[in-house]
Coordinates of C-alpha atoms in Angstrom, one line a residue:
X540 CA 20.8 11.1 22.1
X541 CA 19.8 9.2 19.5
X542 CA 22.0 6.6 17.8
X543 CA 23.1 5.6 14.4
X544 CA 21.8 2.3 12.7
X545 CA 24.7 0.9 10.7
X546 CA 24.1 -0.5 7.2
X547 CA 25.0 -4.0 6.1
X548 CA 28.1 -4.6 4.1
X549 CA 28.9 -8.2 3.0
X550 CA 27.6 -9.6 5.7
X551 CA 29.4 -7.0 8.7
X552 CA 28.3 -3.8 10.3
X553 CA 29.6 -0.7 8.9
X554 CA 28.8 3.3 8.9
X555 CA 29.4 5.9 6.4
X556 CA 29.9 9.3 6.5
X557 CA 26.3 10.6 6.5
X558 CA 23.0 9.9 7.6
X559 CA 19.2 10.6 7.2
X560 CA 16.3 11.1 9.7
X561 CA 13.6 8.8 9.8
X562 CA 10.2 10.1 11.3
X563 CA 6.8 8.9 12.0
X564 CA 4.6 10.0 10.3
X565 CA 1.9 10.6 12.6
X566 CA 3.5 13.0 14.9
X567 CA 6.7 13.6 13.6
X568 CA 9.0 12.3 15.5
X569 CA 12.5 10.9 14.8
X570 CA 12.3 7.1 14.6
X571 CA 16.1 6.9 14.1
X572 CA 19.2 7.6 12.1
X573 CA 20.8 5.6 9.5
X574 CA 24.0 5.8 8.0
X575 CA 24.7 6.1 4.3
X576 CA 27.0 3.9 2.5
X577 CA 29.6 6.0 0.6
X578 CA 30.4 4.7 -3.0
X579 CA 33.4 3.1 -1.8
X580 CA 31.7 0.7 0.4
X581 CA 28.7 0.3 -2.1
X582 CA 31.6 -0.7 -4.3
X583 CA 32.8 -3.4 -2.0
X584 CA 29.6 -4.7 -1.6
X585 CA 29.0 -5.2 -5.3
X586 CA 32.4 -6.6 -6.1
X587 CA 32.1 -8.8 -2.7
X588 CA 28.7 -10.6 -4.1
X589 CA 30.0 -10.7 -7.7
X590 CA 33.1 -12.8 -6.4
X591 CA 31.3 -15.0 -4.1
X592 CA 28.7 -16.3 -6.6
X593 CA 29.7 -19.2 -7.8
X594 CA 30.8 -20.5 -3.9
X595 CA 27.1 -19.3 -2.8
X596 CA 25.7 -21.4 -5.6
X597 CA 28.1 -24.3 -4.5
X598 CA 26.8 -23.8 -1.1
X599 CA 25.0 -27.0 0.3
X600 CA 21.6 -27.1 0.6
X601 CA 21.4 -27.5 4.5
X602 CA 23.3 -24.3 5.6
X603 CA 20.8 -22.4 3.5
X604 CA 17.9 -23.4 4.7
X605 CA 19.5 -23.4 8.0
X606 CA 20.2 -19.8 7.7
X607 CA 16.4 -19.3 6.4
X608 CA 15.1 -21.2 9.5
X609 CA 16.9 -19.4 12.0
X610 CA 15.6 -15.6 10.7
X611 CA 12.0 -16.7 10.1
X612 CA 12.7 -18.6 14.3
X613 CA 14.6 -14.8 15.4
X614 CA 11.5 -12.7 13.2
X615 CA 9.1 -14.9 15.5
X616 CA 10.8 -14.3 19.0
X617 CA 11.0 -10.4 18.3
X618 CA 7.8 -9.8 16.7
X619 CA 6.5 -7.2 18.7
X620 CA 9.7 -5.5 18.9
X621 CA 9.6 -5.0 14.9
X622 CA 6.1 -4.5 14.4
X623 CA 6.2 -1.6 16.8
X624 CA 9.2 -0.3 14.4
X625 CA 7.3 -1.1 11.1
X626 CA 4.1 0.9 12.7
X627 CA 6.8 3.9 13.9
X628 CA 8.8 4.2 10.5
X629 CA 6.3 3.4 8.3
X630 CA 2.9 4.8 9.8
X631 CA 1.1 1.2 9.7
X632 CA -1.7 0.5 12.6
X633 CA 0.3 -1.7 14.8
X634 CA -2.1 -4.3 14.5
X635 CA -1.4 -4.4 10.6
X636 CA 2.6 -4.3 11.5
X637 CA 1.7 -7.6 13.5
X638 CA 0.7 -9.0 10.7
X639 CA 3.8 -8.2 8.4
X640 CA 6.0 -9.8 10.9
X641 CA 4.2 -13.0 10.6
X642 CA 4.0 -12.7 7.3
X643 CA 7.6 -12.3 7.1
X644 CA 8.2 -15.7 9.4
X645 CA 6.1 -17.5 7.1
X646 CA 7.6 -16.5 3.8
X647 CA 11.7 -17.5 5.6
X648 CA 10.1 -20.3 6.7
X649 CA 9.1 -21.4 3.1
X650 CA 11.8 -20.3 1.7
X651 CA 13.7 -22.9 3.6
X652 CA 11.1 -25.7 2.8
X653 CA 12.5 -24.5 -0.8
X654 CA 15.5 -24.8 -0.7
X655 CA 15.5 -28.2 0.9
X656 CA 14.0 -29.6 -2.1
X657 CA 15.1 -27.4 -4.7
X658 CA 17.0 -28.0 -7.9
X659 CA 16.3 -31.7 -7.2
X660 CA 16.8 -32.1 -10.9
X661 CA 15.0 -34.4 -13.6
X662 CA 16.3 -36.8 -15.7
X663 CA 14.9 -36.9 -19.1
X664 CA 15.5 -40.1 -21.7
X665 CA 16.8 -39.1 -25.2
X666 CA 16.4 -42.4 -26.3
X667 CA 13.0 -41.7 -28.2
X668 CA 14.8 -40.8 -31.2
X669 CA 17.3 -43.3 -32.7
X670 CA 20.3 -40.5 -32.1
X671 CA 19.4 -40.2 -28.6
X672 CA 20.3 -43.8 -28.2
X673 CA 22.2 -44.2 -25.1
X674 CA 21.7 -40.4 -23.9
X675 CA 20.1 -39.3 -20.5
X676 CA 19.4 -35.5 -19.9
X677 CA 19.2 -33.9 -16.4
X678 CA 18.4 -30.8 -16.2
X679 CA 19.1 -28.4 -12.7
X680 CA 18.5 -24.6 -12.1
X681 CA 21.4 -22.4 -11.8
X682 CA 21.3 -19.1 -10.4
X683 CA 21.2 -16.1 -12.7
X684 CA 23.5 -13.9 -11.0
X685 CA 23.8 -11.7 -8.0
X686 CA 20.1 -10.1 -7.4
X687 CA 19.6 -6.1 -6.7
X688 CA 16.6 -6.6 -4.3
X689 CA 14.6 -2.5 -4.6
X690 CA 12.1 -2.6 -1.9
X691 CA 8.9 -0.1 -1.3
X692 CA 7.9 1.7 1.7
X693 CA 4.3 -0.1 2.8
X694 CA 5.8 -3.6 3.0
X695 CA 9.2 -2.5 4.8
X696 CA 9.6 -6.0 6.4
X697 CA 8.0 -8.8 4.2
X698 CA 8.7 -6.9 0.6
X699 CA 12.5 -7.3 1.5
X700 CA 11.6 -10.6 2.8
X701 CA 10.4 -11.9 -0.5
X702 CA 13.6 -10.9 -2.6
X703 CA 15.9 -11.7 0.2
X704 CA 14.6 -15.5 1.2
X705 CA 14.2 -16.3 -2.5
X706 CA 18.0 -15.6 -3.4
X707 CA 19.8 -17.2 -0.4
X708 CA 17.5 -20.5 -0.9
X709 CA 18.7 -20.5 -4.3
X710 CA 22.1 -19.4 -3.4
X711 CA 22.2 -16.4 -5.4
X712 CA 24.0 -13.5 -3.5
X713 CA 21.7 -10.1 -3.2
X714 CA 22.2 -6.4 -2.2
X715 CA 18.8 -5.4 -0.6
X716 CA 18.5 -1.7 -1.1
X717 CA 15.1 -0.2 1.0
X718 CA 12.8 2.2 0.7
X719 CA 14.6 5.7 2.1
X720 CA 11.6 6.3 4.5
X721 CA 11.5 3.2 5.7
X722 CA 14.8 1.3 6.1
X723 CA 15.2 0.4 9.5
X724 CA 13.1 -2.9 9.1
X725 CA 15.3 -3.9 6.0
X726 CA 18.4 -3.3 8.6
X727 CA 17.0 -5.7 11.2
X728 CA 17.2 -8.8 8.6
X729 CA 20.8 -7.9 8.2
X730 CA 21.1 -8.5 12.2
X731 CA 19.2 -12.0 11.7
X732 CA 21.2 -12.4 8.8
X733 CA 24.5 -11.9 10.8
X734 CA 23.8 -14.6 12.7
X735 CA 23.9 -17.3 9.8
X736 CA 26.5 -19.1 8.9
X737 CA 26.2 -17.2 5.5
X738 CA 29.4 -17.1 3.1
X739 CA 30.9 -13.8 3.5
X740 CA 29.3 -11.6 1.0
X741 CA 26.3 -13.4 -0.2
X742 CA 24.6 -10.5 1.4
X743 CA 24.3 -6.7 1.9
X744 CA 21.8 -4.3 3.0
X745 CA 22.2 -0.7 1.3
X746 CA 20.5 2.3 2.5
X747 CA 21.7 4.0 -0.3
X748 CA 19.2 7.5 -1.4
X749 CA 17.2 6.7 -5.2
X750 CA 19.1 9.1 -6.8
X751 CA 22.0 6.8 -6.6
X752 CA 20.5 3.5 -7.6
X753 CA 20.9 4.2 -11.5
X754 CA 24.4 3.5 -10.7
X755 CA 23.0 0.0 -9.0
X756 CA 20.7 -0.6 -11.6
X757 CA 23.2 0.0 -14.1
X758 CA 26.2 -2.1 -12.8
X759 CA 26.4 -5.4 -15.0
X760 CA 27.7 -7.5 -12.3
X761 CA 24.0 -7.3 -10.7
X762 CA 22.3 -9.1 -13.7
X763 CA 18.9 -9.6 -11.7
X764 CA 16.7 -7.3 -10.6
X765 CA 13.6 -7.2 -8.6
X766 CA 12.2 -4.1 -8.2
X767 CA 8.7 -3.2 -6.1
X768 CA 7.1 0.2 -6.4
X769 CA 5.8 2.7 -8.7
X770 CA 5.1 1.8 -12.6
X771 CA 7.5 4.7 -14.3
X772 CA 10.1 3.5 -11.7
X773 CA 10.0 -0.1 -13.0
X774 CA 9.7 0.5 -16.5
X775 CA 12.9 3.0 -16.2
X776 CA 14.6 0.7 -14.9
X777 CA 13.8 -2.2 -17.5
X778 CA 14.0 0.5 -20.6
X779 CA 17.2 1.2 -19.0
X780 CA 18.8 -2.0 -18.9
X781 CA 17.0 -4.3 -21.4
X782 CA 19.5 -7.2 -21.2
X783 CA 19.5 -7.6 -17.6
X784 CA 16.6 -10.0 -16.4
X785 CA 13.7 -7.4 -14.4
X786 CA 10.8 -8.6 -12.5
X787 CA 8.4 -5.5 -11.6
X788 CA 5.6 -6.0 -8.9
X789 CA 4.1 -2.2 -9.7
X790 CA 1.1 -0.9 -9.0
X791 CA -2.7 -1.2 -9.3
X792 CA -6.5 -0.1 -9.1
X793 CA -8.1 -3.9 -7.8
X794 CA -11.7 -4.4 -8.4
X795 CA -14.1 -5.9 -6.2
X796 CA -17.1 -6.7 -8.3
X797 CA -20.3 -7.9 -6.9
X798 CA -22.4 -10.3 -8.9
X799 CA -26.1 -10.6 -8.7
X800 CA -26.0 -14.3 -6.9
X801 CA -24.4 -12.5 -3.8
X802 CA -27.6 -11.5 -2.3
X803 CA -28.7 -12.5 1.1
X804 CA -27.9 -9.9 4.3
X805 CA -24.5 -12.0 5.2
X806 CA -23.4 -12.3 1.6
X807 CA -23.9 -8.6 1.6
X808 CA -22.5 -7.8 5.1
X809 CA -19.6 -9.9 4.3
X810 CA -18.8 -7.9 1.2
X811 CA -19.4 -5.0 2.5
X812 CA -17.0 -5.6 5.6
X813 CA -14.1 -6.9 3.7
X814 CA -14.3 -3.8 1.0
X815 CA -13.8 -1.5 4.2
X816 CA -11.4 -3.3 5.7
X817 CA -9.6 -3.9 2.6
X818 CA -9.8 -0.8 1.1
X819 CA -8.3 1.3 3.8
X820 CA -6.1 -1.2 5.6
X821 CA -2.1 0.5 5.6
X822 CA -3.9 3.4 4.9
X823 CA -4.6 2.3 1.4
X824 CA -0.9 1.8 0.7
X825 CA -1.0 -1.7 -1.2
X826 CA -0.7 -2.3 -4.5
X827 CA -3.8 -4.8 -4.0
X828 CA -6.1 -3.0 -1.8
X829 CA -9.8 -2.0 -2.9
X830 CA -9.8 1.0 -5.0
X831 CA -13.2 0.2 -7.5
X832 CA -16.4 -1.5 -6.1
X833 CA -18.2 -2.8 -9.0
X834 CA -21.9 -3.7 -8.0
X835 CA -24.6 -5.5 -10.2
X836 CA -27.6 -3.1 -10.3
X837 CA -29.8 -5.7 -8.4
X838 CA -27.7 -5.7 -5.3
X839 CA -26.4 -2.1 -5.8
X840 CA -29.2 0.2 -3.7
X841 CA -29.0 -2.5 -0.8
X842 CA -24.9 -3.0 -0.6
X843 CA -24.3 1.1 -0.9
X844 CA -25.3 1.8 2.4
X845 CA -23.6 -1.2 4.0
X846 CA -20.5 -0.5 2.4
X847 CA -20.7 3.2 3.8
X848 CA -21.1 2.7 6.8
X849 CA -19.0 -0.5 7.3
X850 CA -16.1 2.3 5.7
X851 CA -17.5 5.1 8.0
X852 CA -16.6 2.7 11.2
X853 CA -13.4 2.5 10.3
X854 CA -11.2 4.1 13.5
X855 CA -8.5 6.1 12.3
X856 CA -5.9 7.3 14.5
X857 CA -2.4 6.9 16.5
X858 CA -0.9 4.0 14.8
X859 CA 0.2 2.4 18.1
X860 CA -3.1 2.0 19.4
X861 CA -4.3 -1.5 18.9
X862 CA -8.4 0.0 18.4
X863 CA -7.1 1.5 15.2
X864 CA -7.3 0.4 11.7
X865 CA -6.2 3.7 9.2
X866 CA -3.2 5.4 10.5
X867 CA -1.5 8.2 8.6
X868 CA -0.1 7.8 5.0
X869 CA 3.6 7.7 4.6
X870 CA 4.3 11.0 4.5
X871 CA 2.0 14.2 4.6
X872 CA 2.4 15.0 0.8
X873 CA 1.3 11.9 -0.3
X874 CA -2.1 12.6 2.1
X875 CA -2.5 16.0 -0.3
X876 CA -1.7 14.0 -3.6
X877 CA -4.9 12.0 -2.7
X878 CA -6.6 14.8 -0.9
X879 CA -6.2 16.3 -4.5
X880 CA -7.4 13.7 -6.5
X881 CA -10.6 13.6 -4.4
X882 CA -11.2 16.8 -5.4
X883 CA -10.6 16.8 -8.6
X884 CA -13.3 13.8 -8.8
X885 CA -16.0 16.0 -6.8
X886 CA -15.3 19.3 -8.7
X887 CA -16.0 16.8 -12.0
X888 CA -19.1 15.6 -10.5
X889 CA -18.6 12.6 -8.0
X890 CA -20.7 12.4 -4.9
X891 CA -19.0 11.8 -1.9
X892 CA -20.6 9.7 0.2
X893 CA -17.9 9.1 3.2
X894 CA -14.4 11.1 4.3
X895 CA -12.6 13.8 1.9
X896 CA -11.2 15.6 4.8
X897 CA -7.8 15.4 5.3
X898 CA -5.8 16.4 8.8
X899 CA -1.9 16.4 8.3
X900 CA -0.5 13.2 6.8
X901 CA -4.2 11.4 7.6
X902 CA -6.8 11.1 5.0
X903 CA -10.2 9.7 5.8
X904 CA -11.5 7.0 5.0
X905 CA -13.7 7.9 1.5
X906 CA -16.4 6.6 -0.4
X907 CA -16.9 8.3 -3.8
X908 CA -20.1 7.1 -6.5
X909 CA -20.7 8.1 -10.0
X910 CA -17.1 8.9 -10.4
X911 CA -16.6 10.6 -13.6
X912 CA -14.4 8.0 -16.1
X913 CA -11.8 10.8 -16.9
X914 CA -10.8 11.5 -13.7
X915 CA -7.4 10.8 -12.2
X916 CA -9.0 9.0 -9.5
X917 CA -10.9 6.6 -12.0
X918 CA -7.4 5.9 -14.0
X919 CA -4.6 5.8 -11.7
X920 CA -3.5 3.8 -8.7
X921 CA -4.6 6.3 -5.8
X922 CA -2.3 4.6 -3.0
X923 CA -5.0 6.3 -0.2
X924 CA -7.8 5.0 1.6
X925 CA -10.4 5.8 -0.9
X926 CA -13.0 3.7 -2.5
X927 CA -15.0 4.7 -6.0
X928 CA -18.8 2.1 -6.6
X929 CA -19.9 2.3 -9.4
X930 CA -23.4 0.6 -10.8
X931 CA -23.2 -2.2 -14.0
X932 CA -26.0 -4.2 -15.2
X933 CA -24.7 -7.9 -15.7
X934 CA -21.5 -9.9 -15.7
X935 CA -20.5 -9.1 -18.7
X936 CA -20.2 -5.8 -18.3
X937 CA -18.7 -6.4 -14.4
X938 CA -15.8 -7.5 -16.2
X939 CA -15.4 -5.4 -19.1
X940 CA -15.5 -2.7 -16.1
X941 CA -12.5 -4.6 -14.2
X942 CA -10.4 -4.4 -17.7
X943 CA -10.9 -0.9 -18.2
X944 CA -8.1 -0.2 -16.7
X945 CA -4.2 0.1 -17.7
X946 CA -3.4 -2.2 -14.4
X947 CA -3.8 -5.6 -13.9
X948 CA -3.3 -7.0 -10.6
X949 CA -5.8 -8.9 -9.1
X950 CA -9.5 -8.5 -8.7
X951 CA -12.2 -9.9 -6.2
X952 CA -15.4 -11.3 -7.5
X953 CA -18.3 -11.8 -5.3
X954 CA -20.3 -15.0 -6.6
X955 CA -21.6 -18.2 -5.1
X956 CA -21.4 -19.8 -9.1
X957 CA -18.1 -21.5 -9.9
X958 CA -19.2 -21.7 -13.5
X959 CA -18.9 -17.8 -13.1
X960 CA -15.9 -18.2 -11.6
X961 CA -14.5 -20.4 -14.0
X962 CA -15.5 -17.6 -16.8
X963 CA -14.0 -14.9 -14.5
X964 CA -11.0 -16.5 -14.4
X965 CA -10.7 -16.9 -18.2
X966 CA -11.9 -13.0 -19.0
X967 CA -10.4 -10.7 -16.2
X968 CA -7.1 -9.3 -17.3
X969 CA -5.4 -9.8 -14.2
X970 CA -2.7 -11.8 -12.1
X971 CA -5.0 -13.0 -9.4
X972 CA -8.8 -14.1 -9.5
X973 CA -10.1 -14.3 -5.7
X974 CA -13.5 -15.6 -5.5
X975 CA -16.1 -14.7 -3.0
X976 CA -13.0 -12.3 -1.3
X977 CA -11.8 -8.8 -2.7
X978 CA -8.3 -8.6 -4.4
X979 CA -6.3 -8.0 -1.3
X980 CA -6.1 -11.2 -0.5
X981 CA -2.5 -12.9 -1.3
X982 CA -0.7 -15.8 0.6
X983 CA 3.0 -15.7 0.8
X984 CA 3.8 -19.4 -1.0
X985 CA 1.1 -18.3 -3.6
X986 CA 2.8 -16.7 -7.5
X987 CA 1.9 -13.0 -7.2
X988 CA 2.2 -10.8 -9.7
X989 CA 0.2 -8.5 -12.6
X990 CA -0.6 -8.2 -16.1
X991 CA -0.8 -5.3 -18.2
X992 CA 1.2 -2.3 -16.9
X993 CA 1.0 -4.1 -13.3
X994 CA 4.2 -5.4 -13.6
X995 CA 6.6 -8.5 -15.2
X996 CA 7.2 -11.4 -13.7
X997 CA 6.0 -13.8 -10.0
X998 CA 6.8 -13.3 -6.4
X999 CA 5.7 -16.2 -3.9
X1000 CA 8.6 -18.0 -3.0
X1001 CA 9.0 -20.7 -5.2
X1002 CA 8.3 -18.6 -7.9
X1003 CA 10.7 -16.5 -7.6
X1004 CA 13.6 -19.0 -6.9
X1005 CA 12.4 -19.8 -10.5
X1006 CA 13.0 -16.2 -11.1
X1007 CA 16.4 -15.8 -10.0
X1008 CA 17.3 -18.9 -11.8
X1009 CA 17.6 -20.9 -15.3
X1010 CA 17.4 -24.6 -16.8
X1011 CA 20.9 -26.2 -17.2
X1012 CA 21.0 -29.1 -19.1
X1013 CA 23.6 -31.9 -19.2
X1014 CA 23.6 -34.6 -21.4
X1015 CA 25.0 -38.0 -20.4
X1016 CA 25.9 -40.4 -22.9
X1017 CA 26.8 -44.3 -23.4
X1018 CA 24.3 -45.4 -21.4
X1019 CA 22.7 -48.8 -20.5
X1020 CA 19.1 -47.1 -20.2

């Protein structure tokens, strides 16, 4: 029989009076159940942060990053005991799940660095004007508010990491809510969480269904709000509640572009290997993973091949094998929203080169050229392992390429030239510029975050403590400076 994960609320185990199923998404089976807060408790755990700000703010240093270093220390010893969850609930190749976990160690683990040296504040002489005589101003960084953490699916475990580290190191309170098909990785922090000597309150975990987080989203005692996921999500939310402070991390279309200095076999194989890896790795379910290859036309006929075939070796399978790399996507609909899309892009003329064969919630890995520009595929942010080249003749028109496109996220550029990088860094209407690397690569302490309809607003730890947070100044005067 299988057994009910409680919720978090305030800081103590608790269980409403329903529940959902969460399956895998490769065979189907039942993961677990989670309870559903009822608006009462939801209630509780709102009015609980709201009344415990200004003591969580108050909090000292120490304890917080205490609490920080002991879940990224408890994150570490289970590792493979939430990795095998993340791959179960979420459909992730175990190896990839792995990964999150450590990800998710790293980013507590900065988080507490933070916090230890945070809000340090800086003094500033007034005395360079006659009427600031006398007058010393210091300036600190006072939390915003209680944050409403909205976490996606394909990052179940460091996604909630990043809102949740951020606000305790700053010692704002926060109500995580997770993704609905995935939330038993967001409930394990709340068991690490447990363990802190956290004030009671500071935190919640909410598996509460989306149709009730207008109600959230709307509540003015939550005046933060970090949302991940979908662009018409984020932007409802911010068109809904203009005064409240929103930072979006929504989606993308990342570029890889490949320059005409990146020409020897290894460059080549190198580029090649990463686009396939990066292109397909949680099944194509990151905002940052390789959708468009972008290839100079004198190192286009000679990467083509490598690229296919590097995608074409790509093992997809069961999830919990360790030999595979492209699982299943999240759920068996979202495999036919891209199963469609392909389609729609070979009906209008695209050669397929790898893949378009879908089997259940598993699309294969896919190489599409000559993509049509009106396509859905060639627009949106497919969220599948699929990958579109396409042919340019020069920089120039590389990066016009890249900015044809409503999303700004990041973009790779393959060049050896770091004047060219320099001039990619200046032109590319993105958030990120990764040189000689595709777009997928980010690192935890790093700011993270889009232009364009990509989203508003930096993750990476220290960036978002900046987030949740504004400049308080106060003035001292009669001084002997």
């Amino acid at each position: 029989m299988t057994s009910t994960h409680a919720f978090w609320l305030a800081g103590r185990e608790a269980t409403g009076e329903t529940s959902f199923d969460v399956t895998n998404s490769w065979d189907g089976r039942l993961v677990g159940r989670v309870s559903v807060p009822t608006e009462a408790q939801v209630e509780e755990a709102v009015a609980a942060a709201h009344a415990v700000r200004d003591e969580f703010a108050a909090t000292p240093a120490y304890v917080r990053a205490a609490a920080l270093d002991h879940v990224s220390k408890r994150l570490a010893e289970r590792t493979e005991e939430i990795a095998q969850l993340i791959s179960a609930e979420n459909g992730k190749p175990i190896k990839w799940a792995r990964g999150e976990v450590g990800r998710a160690v790293s980013v507590f683990r900065f988080a507490a660095e933070e916090a230890r040296r945070f809000n340090g504040g800086q003094a500033q002489r007034l005395d360079t004007d006659a009427g600031g005589t006398g007058r010393l101003a210091l300036t600190r960084r006072i939390p915003k508010g209680v944050v409403l953490g909205i976490a996606p699916f394909n990052f179940p475990l460091n996604l909630s990491a990043h809102k949740v580290a951020p606000a305790i190191a700053v010692g704002a309170p926060i109500i995580l809510k997770p993704a609905p098909a995935t939330p038993i990785s967001s409930l394990i922090l709340g068991e690490l969480l447990a363990e802190t000597e956290l004030p009671v309150g500071s935190w919640s975990v909410l598996p509460v269904p989306n149709d009730r987080m207008p109600a959230l989203v709307q509540d003015e005692r939550l005046p933060v709000i970090s949302f991940t996921g979908s662009g018409p999500v984020g932007y409802a939310i911010m068109d809904s509640v203009p005064r409240k402070h929103c930072t979006l991390e929504l989606g993308g279309n990342g570029a890889a572009v490949v320059l005409d200095d990146w020409t020897s076999e290894q460059d080549l194989d190198w580029a090649a290997t990463r686009m396939a890896t990066f292109s397909n790795y949680q099944g194509g379910q990151s905002c940052i993973s390789v959708q468009r290859v972008i290839a100079d036309a004198s190192v286009y006929d000679r990467l083509l091949p490598k690229l296919v075939a590097a995608v074409e070796a790509q093992v997809t399978g069961d999830p919990a094998d360790d030999a595979t790399d492209v699982g299943p996507l999240v759920s068996e609909d979202a495999a036919k929203r891209v199963e469609s899309w392909v389609d729609e892009a070979v009906q209008a003329g695209a050669k397929l080169l790898a893949g378009g064969k879908r089997d259940g919630a598993t699309y294969a890995p896919t190489v599409l050229a000559d993509v049509p520009p009106h396509t859905t595929i060639a627009c949106e942010e497919v969220f599948g392992p699929v990958l579109t080249v396409s042919k340019v003749e020069g920089e120039a028109e590389a990066f016009a390429a890249v900015n044809d496109s409503p999303y700004g996220l990041q973009a790779g550029v393959f060049t050896h030239d770091v004047q060219t990088a320099f001039r990619a860094h200046r032109a590319l209407e993105v958030g990120g510029v990764i040189i000689g690397d595709v777009p997928s690569y980010r690192a935890d302490q790093m700011p993270y975050g889009g232009a364009k309809q990509s989203g508003v607003g930096r993750e990476g730890v220290a960036y978002a403590m900046d987030d949740y947070t504004y400049e308080r100044v106060l003035v001292l005067t009669g001084l002997t400076l």
